[in-house]
PDB file of C-alpha atoms in Angstrom:
ATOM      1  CA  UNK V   1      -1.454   1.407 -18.272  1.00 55.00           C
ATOM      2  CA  UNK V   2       1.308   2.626 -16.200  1.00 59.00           C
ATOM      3  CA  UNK V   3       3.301  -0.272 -14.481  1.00 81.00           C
ATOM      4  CA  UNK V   4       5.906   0.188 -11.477  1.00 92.00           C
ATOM      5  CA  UNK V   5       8.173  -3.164 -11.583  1.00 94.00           C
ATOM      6  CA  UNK V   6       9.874  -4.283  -8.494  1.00 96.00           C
ATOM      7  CA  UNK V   7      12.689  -7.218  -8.764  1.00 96.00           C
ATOM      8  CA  UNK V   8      13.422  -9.761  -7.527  1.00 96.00           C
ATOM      9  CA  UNK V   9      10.042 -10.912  -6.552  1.00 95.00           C
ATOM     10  CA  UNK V  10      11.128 -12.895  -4.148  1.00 96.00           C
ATOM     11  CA  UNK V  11      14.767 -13.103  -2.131  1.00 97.00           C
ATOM     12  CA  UNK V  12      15.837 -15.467   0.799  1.00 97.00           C
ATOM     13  CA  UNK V  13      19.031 -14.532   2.143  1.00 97.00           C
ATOM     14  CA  UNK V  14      21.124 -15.398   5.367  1.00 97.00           C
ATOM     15  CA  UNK V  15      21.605 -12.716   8.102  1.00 97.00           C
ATOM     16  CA  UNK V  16      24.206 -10.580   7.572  1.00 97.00           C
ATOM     17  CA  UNK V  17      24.202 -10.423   3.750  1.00 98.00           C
ATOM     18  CA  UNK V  18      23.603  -7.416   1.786  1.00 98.00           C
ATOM     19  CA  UNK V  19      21.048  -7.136  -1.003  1.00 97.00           C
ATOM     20  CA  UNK V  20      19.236  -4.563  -3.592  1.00 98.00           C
ATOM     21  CA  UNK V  21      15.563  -4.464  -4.249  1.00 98.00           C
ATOM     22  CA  UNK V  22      14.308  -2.455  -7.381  1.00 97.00           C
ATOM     23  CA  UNK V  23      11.668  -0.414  -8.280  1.00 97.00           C
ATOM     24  CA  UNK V  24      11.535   0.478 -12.401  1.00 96.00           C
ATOM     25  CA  UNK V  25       8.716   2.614 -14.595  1.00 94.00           C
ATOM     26  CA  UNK V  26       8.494   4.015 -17.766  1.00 91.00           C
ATOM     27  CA  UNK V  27       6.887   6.742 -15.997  1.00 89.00           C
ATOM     28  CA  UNK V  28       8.043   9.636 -14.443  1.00 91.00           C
ATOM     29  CA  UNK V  29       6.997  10.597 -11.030  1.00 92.00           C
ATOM     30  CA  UNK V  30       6.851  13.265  -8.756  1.00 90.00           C
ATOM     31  CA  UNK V  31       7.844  11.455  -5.808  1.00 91.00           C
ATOM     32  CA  UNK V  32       8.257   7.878  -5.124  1.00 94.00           C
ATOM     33  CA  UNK V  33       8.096   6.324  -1.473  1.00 95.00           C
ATOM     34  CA  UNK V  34       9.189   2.686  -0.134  1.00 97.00           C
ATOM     35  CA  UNK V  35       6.919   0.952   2.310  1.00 97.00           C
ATOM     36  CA  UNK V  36       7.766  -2.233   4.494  1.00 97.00           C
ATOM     37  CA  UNK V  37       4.607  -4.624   4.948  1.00 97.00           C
ATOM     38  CA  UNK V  38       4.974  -7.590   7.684  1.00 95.00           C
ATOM     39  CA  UNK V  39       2.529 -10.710   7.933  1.00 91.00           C
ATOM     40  CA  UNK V  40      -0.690  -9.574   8.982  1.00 91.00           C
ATOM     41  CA  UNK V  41      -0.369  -6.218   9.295  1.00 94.00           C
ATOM     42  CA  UNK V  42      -0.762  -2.879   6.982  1.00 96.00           C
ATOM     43  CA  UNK V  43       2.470  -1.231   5.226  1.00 97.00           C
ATOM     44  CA  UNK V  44       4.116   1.101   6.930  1.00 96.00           C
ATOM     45  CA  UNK V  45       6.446   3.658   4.956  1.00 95.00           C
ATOM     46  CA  UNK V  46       9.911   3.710   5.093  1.00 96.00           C
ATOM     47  CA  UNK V  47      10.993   6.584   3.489  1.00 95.00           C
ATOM     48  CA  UNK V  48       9.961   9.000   0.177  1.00 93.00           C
ATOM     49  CA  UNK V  49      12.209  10.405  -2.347  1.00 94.00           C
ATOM     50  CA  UNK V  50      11.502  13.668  -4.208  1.00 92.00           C
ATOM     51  CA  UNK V  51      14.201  14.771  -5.902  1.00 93.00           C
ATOM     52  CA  UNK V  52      16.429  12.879  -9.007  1.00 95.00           C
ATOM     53  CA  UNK V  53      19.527  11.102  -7.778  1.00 96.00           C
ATOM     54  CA  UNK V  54      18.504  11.701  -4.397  1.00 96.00           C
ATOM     55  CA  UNK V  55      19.811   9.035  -2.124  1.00 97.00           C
ATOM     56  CA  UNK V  56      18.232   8.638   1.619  1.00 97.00           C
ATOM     57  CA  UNK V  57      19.718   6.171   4.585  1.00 97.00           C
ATOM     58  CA  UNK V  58      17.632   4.979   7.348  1.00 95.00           C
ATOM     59  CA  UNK V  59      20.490   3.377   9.579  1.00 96.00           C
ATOM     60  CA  UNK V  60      21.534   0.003   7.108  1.00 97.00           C
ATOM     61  CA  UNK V  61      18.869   0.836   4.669  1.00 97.00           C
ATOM     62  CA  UNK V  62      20.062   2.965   1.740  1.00 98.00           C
ATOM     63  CA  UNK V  63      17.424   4.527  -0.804  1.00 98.00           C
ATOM     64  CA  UNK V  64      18.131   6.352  -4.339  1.00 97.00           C
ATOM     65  CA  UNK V  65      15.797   7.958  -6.644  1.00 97.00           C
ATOM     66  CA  UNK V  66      17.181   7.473 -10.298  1.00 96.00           C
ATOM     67  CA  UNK V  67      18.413  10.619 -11.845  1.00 96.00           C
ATOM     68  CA  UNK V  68      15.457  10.985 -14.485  1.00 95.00           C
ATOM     69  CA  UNK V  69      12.754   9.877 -11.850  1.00 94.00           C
ATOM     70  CA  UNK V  70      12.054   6.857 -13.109  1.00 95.00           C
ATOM     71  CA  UNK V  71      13.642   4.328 -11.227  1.00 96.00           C
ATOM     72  CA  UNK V  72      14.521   3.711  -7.727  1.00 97.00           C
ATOM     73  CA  UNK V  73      16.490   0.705  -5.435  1.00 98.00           C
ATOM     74  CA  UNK V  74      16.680  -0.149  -1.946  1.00 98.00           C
ATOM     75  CA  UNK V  75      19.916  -1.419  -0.544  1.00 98.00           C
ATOM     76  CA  UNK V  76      20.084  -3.196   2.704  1.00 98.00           C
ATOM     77  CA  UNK V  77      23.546  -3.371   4.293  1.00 98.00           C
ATOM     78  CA  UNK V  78      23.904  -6.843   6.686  1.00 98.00           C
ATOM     79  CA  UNK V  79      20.336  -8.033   6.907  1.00 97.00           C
ATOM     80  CA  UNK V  80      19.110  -8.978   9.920  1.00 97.00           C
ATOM     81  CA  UNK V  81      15.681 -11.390  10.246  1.00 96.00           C
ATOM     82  CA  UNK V  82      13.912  -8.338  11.718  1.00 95.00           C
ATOM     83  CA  UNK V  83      13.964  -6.871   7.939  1.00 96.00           C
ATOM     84  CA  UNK V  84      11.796  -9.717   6.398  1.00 96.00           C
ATOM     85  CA  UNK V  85       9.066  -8.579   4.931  1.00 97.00           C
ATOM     86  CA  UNK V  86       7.215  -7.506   1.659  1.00 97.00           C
ATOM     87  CA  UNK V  87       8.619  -4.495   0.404  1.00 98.00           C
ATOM     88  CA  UNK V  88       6.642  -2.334  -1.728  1.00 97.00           C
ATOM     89  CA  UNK V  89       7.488   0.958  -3.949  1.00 96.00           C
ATOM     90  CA  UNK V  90       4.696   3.345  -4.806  1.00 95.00           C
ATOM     91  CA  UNK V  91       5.047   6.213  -7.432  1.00 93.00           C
ATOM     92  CA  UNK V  92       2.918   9.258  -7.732  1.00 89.00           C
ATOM     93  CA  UNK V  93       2.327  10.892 -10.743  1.00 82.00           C
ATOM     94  CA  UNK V  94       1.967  14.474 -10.800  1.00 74.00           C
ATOM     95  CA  UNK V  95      -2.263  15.041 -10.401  1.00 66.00           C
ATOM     96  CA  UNK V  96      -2.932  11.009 -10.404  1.00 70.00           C
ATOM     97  CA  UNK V  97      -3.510   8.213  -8.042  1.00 77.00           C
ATOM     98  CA  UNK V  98      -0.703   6.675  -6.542  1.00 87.00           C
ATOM     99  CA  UNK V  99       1.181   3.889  -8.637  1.00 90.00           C
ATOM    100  CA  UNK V 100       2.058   0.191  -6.663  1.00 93.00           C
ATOM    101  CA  UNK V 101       4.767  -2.434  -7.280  1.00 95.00           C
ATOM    102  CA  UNK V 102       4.095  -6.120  -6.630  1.00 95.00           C
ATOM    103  CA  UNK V 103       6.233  -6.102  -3.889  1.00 95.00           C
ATOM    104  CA  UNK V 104       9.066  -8.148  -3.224  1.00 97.00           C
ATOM    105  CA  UNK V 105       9.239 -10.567  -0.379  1.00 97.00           C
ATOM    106  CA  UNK V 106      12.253 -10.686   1.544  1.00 97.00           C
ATOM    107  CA  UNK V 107      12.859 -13.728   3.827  1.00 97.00           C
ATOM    108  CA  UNK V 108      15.975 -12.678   5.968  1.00 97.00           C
ATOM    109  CA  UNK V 109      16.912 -16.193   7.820  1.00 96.00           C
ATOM    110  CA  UNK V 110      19.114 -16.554  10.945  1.00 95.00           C
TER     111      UNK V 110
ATOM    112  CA  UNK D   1      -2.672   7.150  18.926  1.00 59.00           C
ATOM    113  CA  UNK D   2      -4.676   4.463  16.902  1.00 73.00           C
ATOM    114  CA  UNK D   3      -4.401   5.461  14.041  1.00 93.00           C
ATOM    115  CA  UNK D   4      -6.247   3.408  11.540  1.00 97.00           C
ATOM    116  CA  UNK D   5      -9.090   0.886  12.861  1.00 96.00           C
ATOM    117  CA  UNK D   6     -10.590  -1.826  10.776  1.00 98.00           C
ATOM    118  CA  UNK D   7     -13.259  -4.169  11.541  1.00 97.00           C
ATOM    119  CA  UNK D   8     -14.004  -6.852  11.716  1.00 98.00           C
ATOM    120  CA  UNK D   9     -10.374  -8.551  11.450  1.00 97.00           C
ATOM    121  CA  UNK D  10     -11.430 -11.701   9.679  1.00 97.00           C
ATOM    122  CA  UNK D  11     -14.559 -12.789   8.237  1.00 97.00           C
ATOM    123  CA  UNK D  12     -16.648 -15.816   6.438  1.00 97.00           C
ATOM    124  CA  UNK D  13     -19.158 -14.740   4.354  1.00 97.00           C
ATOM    125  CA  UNK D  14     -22.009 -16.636   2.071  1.00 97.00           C
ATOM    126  CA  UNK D  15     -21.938 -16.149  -1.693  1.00 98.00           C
ATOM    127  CA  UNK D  16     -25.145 -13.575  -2.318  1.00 97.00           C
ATOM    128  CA  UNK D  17     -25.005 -12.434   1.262  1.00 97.00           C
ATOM    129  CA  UNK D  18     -24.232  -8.197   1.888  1.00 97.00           C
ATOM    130  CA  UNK D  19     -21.566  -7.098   4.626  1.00 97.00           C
ATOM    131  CA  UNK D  20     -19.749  -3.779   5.313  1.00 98.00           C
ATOM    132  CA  UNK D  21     -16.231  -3.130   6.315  1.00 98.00           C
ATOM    133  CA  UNK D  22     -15.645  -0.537   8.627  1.00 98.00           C
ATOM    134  CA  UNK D  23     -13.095   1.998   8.640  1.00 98.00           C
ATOM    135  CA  UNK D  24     -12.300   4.582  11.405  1.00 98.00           C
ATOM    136  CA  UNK D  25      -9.434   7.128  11.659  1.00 97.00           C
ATOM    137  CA  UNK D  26      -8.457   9.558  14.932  1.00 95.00           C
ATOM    138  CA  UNK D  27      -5.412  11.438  12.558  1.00 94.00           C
ATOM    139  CA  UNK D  28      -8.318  14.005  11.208  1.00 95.00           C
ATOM    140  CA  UNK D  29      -6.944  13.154   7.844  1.00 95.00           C
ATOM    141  CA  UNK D  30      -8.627  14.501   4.566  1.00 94.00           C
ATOM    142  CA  UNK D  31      -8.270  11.415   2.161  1.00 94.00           C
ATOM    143  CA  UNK D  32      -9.309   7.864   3.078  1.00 96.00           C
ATOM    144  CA  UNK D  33      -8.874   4.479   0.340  1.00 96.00           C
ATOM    145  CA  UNK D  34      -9.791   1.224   0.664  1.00 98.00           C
ATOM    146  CA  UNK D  35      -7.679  -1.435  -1.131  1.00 98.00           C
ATOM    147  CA  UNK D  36      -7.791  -4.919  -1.525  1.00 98.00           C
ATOM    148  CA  UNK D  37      -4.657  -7.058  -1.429  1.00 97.00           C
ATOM    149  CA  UNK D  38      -4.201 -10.141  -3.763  1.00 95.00           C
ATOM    150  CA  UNK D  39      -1.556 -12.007  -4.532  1.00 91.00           C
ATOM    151  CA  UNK D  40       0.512 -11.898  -7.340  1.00 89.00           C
ATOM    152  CA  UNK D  41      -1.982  -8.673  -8.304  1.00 91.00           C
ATOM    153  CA  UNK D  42      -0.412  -6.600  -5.070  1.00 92.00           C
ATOM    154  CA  UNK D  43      -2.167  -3.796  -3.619  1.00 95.00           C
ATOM    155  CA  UNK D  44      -5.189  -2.509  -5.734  1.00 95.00           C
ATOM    156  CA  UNK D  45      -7.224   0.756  -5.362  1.00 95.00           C
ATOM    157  CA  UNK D  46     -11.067   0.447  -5.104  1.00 97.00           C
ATOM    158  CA  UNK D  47     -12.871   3.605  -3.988  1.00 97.00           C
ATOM    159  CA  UNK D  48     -11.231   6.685  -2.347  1.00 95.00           C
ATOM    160  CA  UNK D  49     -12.203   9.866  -0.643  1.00 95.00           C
ATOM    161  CA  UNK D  50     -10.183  13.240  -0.688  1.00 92.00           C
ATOM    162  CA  UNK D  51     -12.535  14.692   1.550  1.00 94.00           C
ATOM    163  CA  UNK D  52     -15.757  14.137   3.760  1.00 95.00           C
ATOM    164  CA  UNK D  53     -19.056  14.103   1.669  1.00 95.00           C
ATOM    165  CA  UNK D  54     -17.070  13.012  -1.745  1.00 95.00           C
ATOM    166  CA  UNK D  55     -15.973   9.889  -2.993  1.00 97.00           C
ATOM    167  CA  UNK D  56     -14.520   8.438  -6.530  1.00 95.00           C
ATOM    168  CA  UNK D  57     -14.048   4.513  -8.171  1.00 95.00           C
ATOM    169  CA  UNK D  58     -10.244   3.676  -8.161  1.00 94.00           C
ATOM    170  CA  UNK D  59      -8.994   0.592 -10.220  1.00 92.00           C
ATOM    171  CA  UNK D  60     -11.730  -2.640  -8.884  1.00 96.00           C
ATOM    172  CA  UNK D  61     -14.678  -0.434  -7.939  1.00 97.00           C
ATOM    173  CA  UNK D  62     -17.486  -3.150  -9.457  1.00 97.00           C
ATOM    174  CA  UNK D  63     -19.350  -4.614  -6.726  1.00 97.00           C
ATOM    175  CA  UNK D  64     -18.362  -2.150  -3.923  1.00 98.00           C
ATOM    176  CA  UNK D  65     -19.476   0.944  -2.680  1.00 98.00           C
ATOM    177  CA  UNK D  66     -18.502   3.919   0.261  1.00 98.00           C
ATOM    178  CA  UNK D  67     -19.511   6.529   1.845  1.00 97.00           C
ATOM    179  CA  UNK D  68     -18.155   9.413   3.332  1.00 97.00           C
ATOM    180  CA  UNK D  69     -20.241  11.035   5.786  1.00 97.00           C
ATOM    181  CA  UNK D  70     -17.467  12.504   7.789  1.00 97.00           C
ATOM    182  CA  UNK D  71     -13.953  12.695   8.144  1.00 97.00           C
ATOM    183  CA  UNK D  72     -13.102   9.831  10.836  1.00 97.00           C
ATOM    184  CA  UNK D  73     -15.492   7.024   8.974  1.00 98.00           C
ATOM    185  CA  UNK D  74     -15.466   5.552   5.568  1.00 98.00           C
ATOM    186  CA  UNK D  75     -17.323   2.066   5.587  1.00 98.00           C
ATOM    187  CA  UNK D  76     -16.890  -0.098   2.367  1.00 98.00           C
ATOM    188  CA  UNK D  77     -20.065  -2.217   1.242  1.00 98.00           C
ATOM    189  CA  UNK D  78     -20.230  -5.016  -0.940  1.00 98.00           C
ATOM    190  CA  UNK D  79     -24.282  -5.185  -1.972  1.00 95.00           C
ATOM    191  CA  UNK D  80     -23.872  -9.090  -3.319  1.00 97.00           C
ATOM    192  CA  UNK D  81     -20.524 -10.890  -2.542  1.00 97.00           C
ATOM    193  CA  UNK D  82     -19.059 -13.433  -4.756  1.00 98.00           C
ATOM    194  CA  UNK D  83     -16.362 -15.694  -4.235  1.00 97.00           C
ATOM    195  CA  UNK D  84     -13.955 -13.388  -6.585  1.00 97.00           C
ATOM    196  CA  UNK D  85     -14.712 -10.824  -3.654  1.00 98.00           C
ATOM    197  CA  UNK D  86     -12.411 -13.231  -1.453  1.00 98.00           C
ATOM    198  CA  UNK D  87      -9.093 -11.232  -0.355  1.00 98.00           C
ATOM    199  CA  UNK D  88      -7.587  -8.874   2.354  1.00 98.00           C
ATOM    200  CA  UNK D  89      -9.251  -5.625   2.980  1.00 98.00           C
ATOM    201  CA  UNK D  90      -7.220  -2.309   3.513  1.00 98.00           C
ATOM    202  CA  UNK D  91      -8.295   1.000   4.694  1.00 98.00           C
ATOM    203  CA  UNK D  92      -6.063   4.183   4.348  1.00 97.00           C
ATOM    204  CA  UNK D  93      -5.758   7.445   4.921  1.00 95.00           C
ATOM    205  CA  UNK D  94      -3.567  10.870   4.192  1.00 93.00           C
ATOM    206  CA  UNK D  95      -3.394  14.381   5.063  1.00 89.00           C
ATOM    207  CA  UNK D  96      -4.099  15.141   1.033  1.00 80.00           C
ATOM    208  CA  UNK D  97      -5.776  13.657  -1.499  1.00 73.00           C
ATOM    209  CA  UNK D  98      -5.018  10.880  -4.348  1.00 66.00           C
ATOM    210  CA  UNK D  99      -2.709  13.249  -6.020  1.00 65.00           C
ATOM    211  CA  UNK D 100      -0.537  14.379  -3.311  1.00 67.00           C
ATOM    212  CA  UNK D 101       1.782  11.321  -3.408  1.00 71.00           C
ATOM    213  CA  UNK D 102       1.622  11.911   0.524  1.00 83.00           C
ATOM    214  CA  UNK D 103       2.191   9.003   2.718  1.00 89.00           C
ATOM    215  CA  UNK D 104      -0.183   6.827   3.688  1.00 92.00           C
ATOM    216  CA  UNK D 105      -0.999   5.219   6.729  1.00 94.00           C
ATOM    217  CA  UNK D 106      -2.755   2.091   6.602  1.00 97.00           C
ATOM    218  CA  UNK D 107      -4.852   0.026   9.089  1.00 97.00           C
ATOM    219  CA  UNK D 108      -4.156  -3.638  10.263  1.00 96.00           C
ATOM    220  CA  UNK D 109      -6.715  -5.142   7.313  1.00 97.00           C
ATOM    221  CA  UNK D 110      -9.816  -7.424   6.981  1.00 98.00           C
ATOM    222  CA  UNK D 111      -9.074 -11.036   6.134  1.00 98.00           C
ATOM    223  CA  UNK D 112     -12.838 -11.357   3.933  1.00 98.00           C
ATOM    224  CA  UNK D 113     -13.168 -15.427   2.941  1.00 98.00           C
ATOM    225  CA  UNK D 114     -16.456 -15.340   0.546  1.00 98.00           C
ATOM    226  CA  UNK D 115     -17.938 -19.396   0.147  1.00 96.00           C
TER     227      UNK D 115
END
């Protein structure tokens, strides 16, 4: 069974701190994308990473795809309570279905 | 745009009884998925379609079934619910299929209580 592991599971953090959220396989994958997931509604995607090492921003959020594309982390510079959320990675193996994390749920209080 | 439709939003439903989820998408997308939601288990595959007129199981597909008729409508069907059955709903879709690893865009959910 393939597994994609996010940590922390949860995190509860004032506004204005920074934090990491990570996203680790024993699999490799072809791509790997980042979705953001608020109460109620669907997940929405944030951003996918193709190549190894490859690091995306997305104004204070900061994305890298490990090197052997395996891995992958989510940095969020000064958090602000409009970022809480569940935060999921997905990973998709070349020719198969689409792989989820758990999620983590951030809780970004003012 | 809309997008991704579900309905309905929330529902009650008796142990034994049938009910169908619907699905519609305006984005003339290829794939559709429907996923249920649990926690602690996160986001699960049940039943997918990479195009209209064929479908395939995903990860849960025992007690559900689809259809795909055409491309904007892929209904989900549970014959005999049970209480296990309880959980949120999501439909799906993408330009490709399961194997693209292309983004998906996902529709609002159906909160489905089964007594």
């Amino acid at each position: 069974t393939q597994l994609l592991e996010q940590s922390p599971q949860f995190l509860s953090i004032q506004e204005g701190e920074n934090l990491t959220v990570y996203c680790n396989s024993s699999s490799v994958f072809s791509s790997l994308q980042w979705y953001r997931q608020e109460p109620g509604e669907g997940p929405v995607l944030l951003v996918t990473v193709v190549t190894g090492g490859e690091v995306k921003k997305l104004k204070r959020l900061t994305f890298q795809f490990g090197d052997a594309r395996k891995d992958s982390s989510l940095h969020i510079t000064a958090a602000q309570p409009g970022d809480t959320g569940l935060y999921l990675c997905a990973g998709a193996v070349r020719n198969r279905k689409l792989i989820w994390g758990l999620g983590t749920s951030l809780a970004v209080n003012p | 745009t809309a997008g991704i439709t579900q309905a309905p939003t929330s529902q009650i439903l008796a142990a034994g009884r049938s009910m169908t989820l619907r699905c519609t998408q305006d984005m003339r997308h290829n794939a559709m998925y429907w996923y249920r939601q649990d926690l602690g288990l996160g986001l699960r595959l049940i039943h997918y379609s990479n195009t209209a007129g064929t479908t395939g199981k995903g990860e849960v597909p025992d007690g559900y079934s689809v259809s795909r008729a055409n491309t904007d409508d892929f209904p989900l069907t549970l014959a005999s619910a049970v209480p296990s059955q309880t959980s949120v709903y999501f439909c799906a879709s993408s330009d490709s299929g399961l194997a693209s690893g292309n983004e998906q865009f996902f529709g609002p959910g159906t909160r489905l209580t089964v007594l």
